[in-house]
């Protein structure tokens, strides 16, 4: 094909098999197969590929000694050519055997490399990436609640006040030891996900494509020792092996230390990315409060800790490579020197063949420590991925149940939608804790692909308290928003996300804490003007909130969650009469004061004081 077309493009390459794509791989692996360890699931899923890899490894490991044996017989024939002048054709047979064995070994190794990458490395990385991505969509973003609770217990502050203080750059001092800091800090969800996909999954897939070196090295080591024994004897061979074994304890210590540093290095990277992302998301508040120096020092300290661990890792990595080169060199030098001293001679057939076999042995002994290092790094990465996949997906992970909802329509005909048929009862709209903002204009973020109905659109903007915000922007609702709404405040992102749900055709609205980042006036406006307006009429509204007083009189059904279970489910009147839930219906004055003192838009007060109630607004009919 390359000869006919002179140049190959991506379209000329064969398509990836359907069974190697992410969706079939996820279906075969099973997302919720938590009873079996991840490495066992991978071995079982790709068992035939690993068996084929092992079979080809045995073939290539044995065939690799074909050229050395042919060369030995050829040199031996040349040394005795005066005694066997009548059998010259044998020499040409060994020459032909040398060429054919080299060709066969090259083809077998190429096939082994292709199979390792196409059937193991690429599918395993695709599978791990889709598992991590699926988990990230299901996992709840806790935004550092554990850290806030820890600081609160240590300093005597409430969890909410600690969270606000830390967000403003006034958090506790960081630990000076970079290794201790990295090992004791829980990984941030968003940054940990990026590292798991970009770094950890690649390490695991790369090792899967190269793990055949372990059986290959074992077979080559056994055959090399047997071949060398027949050439130079036990004395020379043991002398060379003894010189190499002197480096093994040092190699083991350096490898163990390098593995230890790899775990700390990945944790330090997670911390640094977490601080950077937090600074970027709160850049408006940082500039407003003039905390640039404090955040710059915080970011620099995280970077210095990462570089300190990285420097130690580089030092031990350099030591490993030094040991890799010195060990095999001592083996060949001491073995040949001992043979020459014992036999007082060194024939070409013995010398050249021994050097060639020692070359294979040196390569094998060089690869084994590097493989051990890669295996340790891959195991650390696999453990990180498994820990992430086994983490709880919600704060009430112990709860289980089934919710039956109408199936969505295949064809919605949005271009034919009118005021009379706008709402589709089977559709759902979800406003998450972390608002989703598309890299588009404000209008496009609200309409979200639906046709523009000026009356409905203007009313949505008004009830969501966005009118004054649009007046501030020079381009109004045609203002382009950056990625994740970087040029918006936290409250604006929430209100735009809620406006999108309100403008949508969904008959079921699921709102996860939309009142948490709004002040009391705006929150009351949203409840009275949006959630109970004619735009919400005929729609089921499920609201997760802790601001009970705002929505109690308008709520038809209430659910209280606590301690991993449902504490109450029923009418609001029954909730008010329940003496055990008096603290829910009558929140403390300190908590209300904390809500009023919340100055950072985008900080979820739901995280600070906890989820108190799930309220549901339903169609009275």
mmCIF file with all atom_site columns, N, CA and C in Angstrom, residues 141-144 163-164 167-168 278 280-285 432-435 437 484-485 488-495 497 512-519 595 597-608:
data_model
loop_
_atom_site.group_PDB
_atom_site.id
_atom_site.type_symbol
_atom_site.label_atom_id
_atom_site.label_alt_id
_atom_site.label_comp_id
_atom_site.label_asym_id
_atom_site.label_entity_id
_atom_site.label_seq_id
_atom_site.pdbx_PDB_ins_code
_atom_site.Cartn_x
_atom_site.Cartn_y
_atom_site.Cartn_z
_atom_site.occupancy
_atom_site.B_iso_or_equiv
_atom_site.pdbx_formal_charge
_atom_site.auth_seq_id
_atom_site.auth_comp_id
_atom_site.auth_asym_id
_atom_site.auth_atom_id
_atom_site.pdbx_PDB_model_num
ATOM 1   N N  . UNK A 1 141 ? -18.406 15.610 44.540 1.00 0.00 ? 141 UNK A N  1
ATOM 2   C CA . UNK A 1 141 ? -17.319 16.547 44.792 1.00 0.00 ? 141 UNK A CA 1
ATOM 3   C C  . UNK A 1 141 ? -17.510 17.160 46.176 1.00 0.00 ? 141 UNK A C  1
ATOM 4   N N  . UNK A 1 142 ? -16.686 16.734 47.138 1.00 0.00 ? 142 UNK A N  1
ATOM 5   C CA . UNK A 1 142 ? -16.843 17.201 48.512 1.00 0.00 ? 142 UNK A CA 1
ATOM 6   C C  . UNK A 1 142 ? -16.128 18.510 48.779 1.00 0.00 ? 142 UNK A C  1
ATOM 7   N N  . UNK A 1 143 ? -15.264 18.960 47.863 1.00 0.00 ? 143 UNK A N  1
ATOM 8   C CA . UNK A 1 143 ? -14.627 20.272 47.964 1.00 0.00 ? 143 UNK A CA 1
ATOM 9   C C  . UNK A 1 143 ? -13.913 20.485 49.300 1.00 0.00 ? 143 UNK A C  1
ATOM 10  N N  . UNK A 1 144 ? -13.189 19.476 49.766 1.00 0.00 ? 144 UNK A N  1
ATOM 11  C CA . UNK A 1 144 ? -12.338 19.674 50.932 1.00 0.00 ? 144 UNK A CA 1
ATOM 12  C C  . UNK A 1 144 ? -13.054 19.680 52.257 1.00 0.00 ? 144 UNK A C  1
ATOM 13  N N  . UNK A 1 163 ? -13.722 26.632 56.793 1.00 0.00 ? 163 UNK A N  1
ATOM 14  C CA . UNK A 1 163 ? -13.789 26.569 55.326 1.00 0.00 ? 163 UNK A CA 1
ATOM 15  C C  . UNK A 1 163 ? -13.722 27.966 54.718 1.00 0.00 ? 163 UNK A C  1
ATOM 16  N N  . UNK A 1 164 ? -14.457 28.912 55.314 1.00 0.00 ? 164 UNK A N  1
ATOM 17  C CA . UNK A 1 164 ? -14.426 30.270 54.800 1.00 0.00 ? 164 UNK A CA 1
ATOM 18  C C  . UNK A 1 164 ? -13.052 30.892 54.977 1.00 0.00 ? 164 UNK A C  1
ATOM 19  N N  . UNK A 1 167 ? -10.591 29.388 52.457 1.00 0.00 ? 167 UNK A N  1
ATOM 20  C CA . UNK A 1 167 ? -10.845 29.838 51.096 1.00 0.00 ? 167 UNK A CA 1
ATOM 21  C C  . UNK A 1 167 ? -10.311 31.237 50.861 1.00 0.00 ? 167 UNK A C  1
ATOM 22  N N  . UNK A 1 168 ? -10.257 32.058 51.926 1.00 0.00 ? 168 UNK A N  1
ATOM 23  C CA . UNK A 1 168 ? -9.726  33.403 51.800 1.00 0.00 ? 168 UNK A CA 1
ATOM 24  C C  . UNK A 1 168 ? -8.217  33.449 51.954 1.00 0.00 ? 168 UNK A C  1
ATOM 25  N N  . UNK A 1 278 ? -7.928  25.682 42.778 1.00 0.00 ? 278 UNK A N  1
ATOM 26  C CA . UNK A 1 278 ? -8.673  26.477 43.756 1.00 0.00 ? 278 UNK A CA 1
ATOM 27  C C  . UNK A 1 278 ? -8.399  27.961 43.563 1.00 0.00 ? 278 UNK A C  1
ATOM 28  N N  . UNK A 1 280 ? -7.488  29.464 40.720 1.00 0.00 ? 280 UNK A N  1
ATOM 29  C CA . UNK A 1 280 ? -8.115  29.914 39.474 1.00 0.00 ? 280 UNK A CA 1
ATOM 30  C C  . UNK A 1 280 ? -9.628  30.075 39.633 1.00 0.00 ? 280 UNK A C  1
ATOM 31  N N  . UNK A 1 281 ? -10.250 29.171 40.364 1.00 0.00 ? 281 UNK A N  1
ATOM 32  C CA . UNK A 1 281 ? -11.692 29.261 40.551 1.00 0.00 ? 281 UNK A CA 1
ATOM 33  C C  . UNK A 1 281 ? -12.087 30.416 41.465 1.00 0.00 ? 281 UNK A C  1
ATOM 34  N N  . UNK A 1 282 ? -11.190 30.817 42.356 1.00 0.00 ? 282 UNK A N  1
ATOM 35  C CA . UNK A 1 282 ? -11.495 31.895 43.295 1.00 0.00 ? 282 UNK A CA 1
ATOM 36  C C  . UNK A 1 282 ? -10.708 33.157 42.979 1.00 0.00 ? 282 UNK A C  1
ATOM 37  N N  . UNK A 1 283 ? -10.299 33.327 41.728 1.00 0.00 ? 283 UNK A N  1
ATOM 38  C CA . UNK A 1 283 ? -9.416  34.430 41.371 1.00 0.00 ? 283 UNK A CA 1
ATOM 39  C C  . UNK A 1 283 ? -10.077 35.784 41.621 1.00 0.00 ? 283 UNK A C  1
ATOM 40  N N  . UNK A 1 284 ? -11.389 35.877 41.407 1.00 0.00 ? 284 UNK A N  1
ATOM 41  C CA . UNK A 1 284 ? -12.069 37.147 41.642 1.00 0.00 ? 284 UNK A CA 1
ATOM 42  C C  . UNK A 1 284 ? -12.047 37.503 43.128 1.00 0.00 ? 284 UNK A C  1
ATOM 43  N N  . UNK A 1 285 ? -12.299 36.525 43.980 1.00 0.00 ? 285 UNK A N  1
ATOM 44  C CA . UNK A 1 285 ? -12.288 36.785 45.413 1.00 0.00 ? 285 UNK A CA 1
ATOM 45  C C  . UNK A 1 285 ? -10.879 37.088 45.902 1.00 0.00 ? 285 UNK A C  1
ATOM 46  N N  . UNK A 1 432 ? -26.327 20.557 39.222 1.00 0.00 ? 432 UNK A N  1
ATOM 47  C CA . UNK A 1 432 ? -25.410 19.883 40.150 1.00 0.00 ? 432 UNK A CA 1
ATOM 48  C C  . UNK A 1 432 ? -24.827 20.868 41.148 1.00 0.00 ? 432 UNK A C  1
ATOM 49  N N  . UNK A 1 433 ? -24.122 20.325 42.142 1.00 0.00 ? 433 UNK A N  1
ATOM 50  C CA . UNK A 1 433 ? -23.437 21.178 43.119 1.00 0.00 ? 433 UNK A CA 1
ATOM 51  C C  . UNK A 1 433 ? -22.392 22.055 42.448 1.00 0.00 ? 433 UNK A C  1
ATOM 52  N N  . UNK A 1 434 ? -21.700 21.494 41.477 1.00 0.00 ? 434 UNK A N  1
ATOM 53  C CA . UNK A 1 434 ? -20.741 22.278 40.711 1.00 0.00 ? 434 UNK A CA 1
ATOM 54  C C  . UNK A 1 434 ? -21.414 22.720 39.421 1.00 0.00 ? 434 UNK A C  1
ATOM 55  N N  . UNK A 1 435 ? -21.746 23.998 39.260 1.00 0.00 ? 435 UNK A N  1
ATOM 56  C CA . UNK A 1 435 ? -22.493 24.448 38.082 1.00 0.00 ? 435 UNK A CA 1
ATOM 57  C C  . UNK A 1 435 ? -21.721 24.181 36.798 1.00 0.00 ? 435 UNK A C  1
ATOM 58  N N  . UNK A 1 437 ? -20.957 25.329 33.077 1.00 0.00 ? 437 UNK A N  1
ATOM 59  C CA . UNK A 1 437 ? -21.007 26.490 32.195 1.00 0.00 ? 437 UNK A CA 1
ATOM 60  C C  . UNK A 1 437 ? -20.295 26.129 30.903 1.00 0.00 ? 437 UNK A C  1
ATOM 61  N N  . UNK A 1 484 ? -15.664 26.978 31.912 1.00 0.00 ? 484 UNK A N  1
ATOM 62  C CA . UNK A 1 484 ? -16.200 26.825 33.275 1.00 0.00 ? 484 UNK A CA 1
ATOM 63  C C  . UNK A 1 484 ? -16.665 28.138 33.868 1.00 0.00 ? 484 UNK A C  1
ATOM 64  N N  . UNK A 1 485 ? -16.929 29.143 33.012 1.00 0.00 ? 485 UNK A N  1
ATOM 65  C CA . UNK A 1 485 ? -17.428 30.418 33.518 1.00 0.00 ? 485 UNK A CA 1
ATOM 66  C C  . UNK A 1 485 ? -16.423 31.151 34.375 1.00 0.00 ? 485 UNK A C  1
ATOM 67  N N  . UNK A 1 488 ? -17.166 34.677 35.639 1.00 0.00 ? 488 UNK A N  1
ATOM 68  C CA . UNK A 1 488 ? -18.388 34.845 36.416 1.00 0.00 ? 488 UNK A CA 1
ATOM 69  C C  . UNK A 1 488 ? -18.108 34.572 37.885 1.00 0.00 ? 488 UNK A C  1
ATOM 70  N N  . UNK A 1 489 ? -18.902 35.171 38.735 1.00 0.00 ? 489 UNK A N  1
ATOM 71  C CA . UNK A 1 489 ? -18.822 34.840 40.157 1.00 0.00 ? 489 UNK A CA 1
ATOM 72  C C  . UNK A 1 489 ? -19.541 33.518 40.409 1.00 0.00 ? 489 UNK A C  1
ATOM 73  N N  . UNK A 1 490 ? -19.372 33.002 41.620 1.00 0.00 ? 490 UNK A N  1
ATOM 74  C CA . UNK A 1 490 ? -20.008 31.735 41.931 1.00 0.00 ? 490 UNK A CA 1
ATOM 75  C C  . UNK A 1 490 ? -21.525 31.817 41.878 1.00 0.00 ? 490 UNK A C  1
ATOM 76  N N  . UNK A 1 491 ? -22.083 32.888 42.431 1.00 0.00 ? 491 UNK A N  1
ATOM 77  C CA . UNK A 1 491 ? -23.529 33.048 42.399 1.00 0.00 ? 491 UNK A CA 1
ATOM 78  C C  . UNK A 1 491 ? -24.078 33.196 40.999 1.00 0.00 ? 491 UNK A C  1
ATOM 79  N N  . UNK A 1 492 ? -23.348 33.887 40.123 1.00 0.00 ? 492 UNK A N  1
ATOM 80  C CA . UNK A 1 492 ? -23.791 34.024 38.735 1.00 0.00 ? 492 UNK A CA 1
ATOM 81  C C  . UNK A 1 492 ? -23.780 32.694 38.010 1.00 0.00 ? 492 UNK A C  1
ATOM 82  N N  . UNK A 1 493 ? -22.784 31.864 38.271 1.00 0.00 ? 493 UNK A N  1
ATOM 83  C CA . UNK A 1 493 ? -22.750 30.549 37.642 1.00 0.00 ? 493 UNK A CA 1
ATOM 84  C C  . UNK A 1 493 ? -23.945 29.707 38.081 1.00 0.00 ? 493 UNK A C  1
ATOM 85  N N  . UNK A 1 494 ? -24.260 29.775 39.374 1.00 0.00 ? 494 UNK A N  1
ATOM 86  C CA . UNK A 1 494 ? -25.399 29.016 39.877 1.00 0.00 ? 494 UNK A CA 1
ATOM 87  C C  . UNK A 1 494 ? -26.693 29.488 39.233 1.00 0.00 ? 494 UNK A C  1
ATOM 88  N N  . UNK A 1 495 ? -26.896 30.806 39.150 1.00 0.00 ? 495 UNK A N  1
ATOM 89  C CA . UNK A 1 495 ? -28.156 31.318 38.629 1.00 0.00 ? 495 UNK A CA 1
ATOM 90  C C  . UNK A 1 495 ? -28.299 31.041 37.134 1.00 0.00 ? 495 UNK A C  1
ATOM 91  N N  . UNK A 1 497 ? -26.980 28.402 35.609 1.00 0.00 ? 497 UNK A N  1
ATOM 92  C CA . UNK A 1 497 ? -27.291 26.974 35.522 1.00 0.00 ? 497 UNK A CA 1
ATOM 93  C C  . UNK A 1 497 ? -28.752 26.706 35.877 1.00 0.00 ? 497 UNK A C  1
ATOM 94  N N  . UNK A 1 512 ? -29.698 20.661 43.185 1.00 0.00 ? 512 UNK A N  1
ATOM 95  C CA . UNK A 1 512 ? -28.819 20.247 44.290 1.00 0.00 ? 512 UNK A CA 1
ATOM 96  C C  . UNK A 1 512 ? -28.188 21.477 44.925 1.00 0.00 ? 512 UNK A C  1
ATOM 97  N N  . UNK A 1 513 ? -28.840 22.018 45.953 1.00 0.00 ? 513 UNK A N  1
ATOM 98  C CA . UNK A 1 513 ? -28.261 23.102 46.744 1.00 0.00 ? 513 UNK A CA 1
ATOM 99  C C  . UNK A 1 513 ? -28.082 24.401 45.997 1.00 0.00 ? 513 UNK A C  1
ATOM 100 N N  . UNK A 1 514 ? -29.052 24.809 45.190 1.00 0.00 ? 514 UNK A N  1
ATOM 101 C CA . UNK A 1 514 ? -28.885 26.030 44.398 1.00 0.00 ? 514 UNK A CA 1
ATOM 102 C C  . UNK A 1 514 ? -28.944 27.281 45.266 1.00 0.00 ? 514 UNK A C  1
ATOM 103 N N  . UNK A 1 515 ? -29.468 27.175 46.489 1.00 0.00 ? 515 UNK A N  1
ATOM 104 C CA . UNK A 1 515 ? -29.574 28.342 47.362 1.00 0.00 ? 515 UNK A CA 1
ATOM 105 C C  . UNK A 1 515 ? -28.341 28.529 48.239 1.00 0.00 ? 515 UNK A C  1
ATOM 106 N N  . UNK A 1 516 ? -27.401 27.619 48.196 1.00 0.00 ? 516 UNK A N  1
ATOM 107 C CA . UNK A 1 516 ? -26.285 27.644 49.141 1.00 0.00 ? 516 UNK A CA 1
ATOM 108 C C  . UNK A 1 516 ? -25.360 28.831 48.924 1.00 0.00 ? 516 UNK A C  1
ATOM 109 N N  . UNK A 1 517 ? -25.126 29.216 47.664 1.00 0.00 ? 517 UNK A N  1
ATOM 110 C CA . UNK A 1 517 ? -24.160 30.270 47.376 1.00 0.00 ? 517 UNK A CA 1
ATOM 111 C C  . UNK A 1 517 ? -24.824 31.617 47.161 1.00 0.00 ? 517 UNK A C  1
ATOM 112 N N  . UNK A 1 518 ? -26.104 31.739 47.443 1.00 0.00 ? 518 UNK A N  1
ATOM 113 C CA . UNK A 1 518 ? -26.832 32.988 47.259 1.00 0.00 ? 518 UNK A CA 1
ATOM 114 C C  . UNK A 1 518 ? -27.107 33.630 48.609 1.00 0.00 ? 518 UNK A C  1
ATOM 115 N N  . UNK A 1 519 ? -27.110 34.961 48.636 1.00 0.00 ? 519 UNK A N  1
ATOM 116 C CA . UNK A 1 519 ? -27.459 35.625 49.877 1.00 0.00 ? 519 UNK A CA 1
ATOM 117 C C  . UNK A 1 519 ? -28.955 35.478 50.135 1.00 0.00 ? 519 UNK A C  1
ATOM 118 N N  . UNK A 1 595 ? -24.766 31.853 57.564 1.00 0.00 ? 595 UNK A N  1
ATOM 119 C CA . UNK A 1 595 ? -25.244 31.986 56.199 1.00 0.00 ? 595 UNK A CA 1
ATOM 120 C C  . UNK A 1 595 ? -25.214 33.436 55.758 1.00 0.00 ? 595 UNK A C  1
ATOM 121 N N  . UNK A 1 597 ? -23.241 35.689 56.853 1.00 0.00 ? 597 UNK A N  1
ATOM 122 C CA . UNK A 1 597 ? -21.879 36.188 56.782 1.00 0.00 ? 597 UNK A CA 1
ATOM 123 C C  . UNK A 1 597 ? -21.097 35.605 55.622 1.00 0.00 ? 597 UNK A C  1
ATOM 124 N N  . UNK A 1 598 ? -21.690 34.722 54.847 1.00 0.00 ? 598 UNK A N  1
ATOM 125 C CA . UNK A 1 598 ? -20.985 34.102 53.733 1.00 0.00 ? 598 UNK A CA 1
ATOM 126 C C  . UNK A 1 598 ? -20.729 35.139 52.655 1.00 0.00 ? 598 UNK A C  1
ATOM 127 N N  . UNK A 1 599 ? -19.470 35.446 52.380 1.00 0.00 ? 599 UNK A N  1
ATOM 128 C CA . UNK A 1 599 ? -19.136 36.500 51.429 1.00 0.00 ? 599 UNK A CA 1
ATOM 129 C C  . UNK A 1 599 ? -18.599 35.950 50.122 1.00 0.00 ? 599 UNK A C  1
ATOM 130 N N  . UNK A 1 600 ? -18.195 34.697 50.101 1.00 0.00 ? 600 UNK A N  1
ATOM 131 C CA . UNK A 1 600 ? -17.612 34.136 48.889 1.00 0.00 ? 600 UNK A CA 1
ATOM 132 C C  . UNK A 1 600 ? -18.685 33.485 48.065 1.00 0.00 ? 600 UNK A C  1
ATOM 133 N N  . UNK A 1 601 ? -19.045 34.079 46.961 1.00 0.00 ? 601 UNK A N  1
ATOM 134 C CA . UNK A 1 601 ? -20.005 33.456 46.063 1.00 0.00 ? 601 UNK A CA 1
ATOM 135 C C  . UNK A 1 601 ? -19.347 32.228 45.459 1.00 0.00 ? 601 UNK A C  1
ATOM 136 N N  . UNK A 1 602 ? -20.075 31.134 45.443 1.00 0.00 ? 602 UNK A N  1
ATOM 137 C CA . UNK A 1 602 ? -19.536 29.890 44.912 1.00 0.00 ? 602 UNK A CA 1
ATOM 138 C C  . UNK A 1 602 ? -19.170 28.916 46.007 1.00 0.00 ? 602 UNK A C  1
ATOM 139 N N  . UNK A 1 603 ? -18.934 29.403 47.258 1.00 0.00 ? 603 UNK A N  1
ATOM 140 C CA . UNK A 1 603 ? -18.678 28.489 48.359 1.00 0.00 ? 603 UNK A CA 1
ATOM 141 C C  . UNK A 1 603 ? -19.988 27.877 48.802 1.00 0.00 ? 603 UNK A C  1
ATOM 142 N N  . UNK A 1 604 ? -20.059 26.590 48.847 1.00 0.00 ? 604 UNK A N  1
ATOM 143 C CA . UNK A 1 604 ? -21.308 25.911 49.161 1.00 0.00 ? 604 UNK A CA 1
ATOM 144 C C  . UNK A 1 604 ? -21.501 25.844 50.659 1.00 0.00 ? 604 UNK A C  1
ATOM 145 N N  . UNK A 1 605 ? -22.504 26.595 51.197 1.00 0.00 ? 605 UNK A N  1
ATOM 146 C CA . UNK A 1 605 ? -22.804 26.520 52.614 1.00 0.00 ? 605 UNK A CA 1
ATOM 147 C C  . UNK A 1 605 ? -23.351 25.162 52.967 1.00 0.00 ? 605 UNK A C  1
ATOM 148 N N  . UNK A 1 606 ? -23.867 24.455 51.957 1.00 0.00 ? 606 UNK A N  1
ATOM 149 C CA . UNK A 1 606 ? -24.329 23.087 52.181 1.00 0.00 ? 606 UNK A CA 1
ATOM 150 C C  . UNK A 1 606 ? -23.194 22.212 52.698 1.00 0.00 ? 606 UNK A C  1
ATOM 151 N N  . UNK A 1 607 ? -22.004 22.442 52.183 1.00 0.00 ? 607 UNK A N  1
ATOM 152 C CA . UNK A 1 607 ? -20.863 21.689 52.678 1.00 0.00 ? 607 UNK A CA 1
ATOM 153 C C  . UNK A 1 607 ? -20.528 22.101 54.105 1.00 0.00 ? 607 UNK A C  1
ATOM 154 N N  . UNK A 1 608 ? -20.679 23.388 54.392 1.00 0.00 ? 608 UNK A N  1
ATOM 155 C CA . UNK A 1 608 ? -20.222 23.881 55.670 1.00 0.00 ? 608 UNK A CA 1
ATOM 156 C C  . UNK A 1 608 ? -21.102 23.403 56.820 1.00 0.00 ? 608 UNK A C  1
#
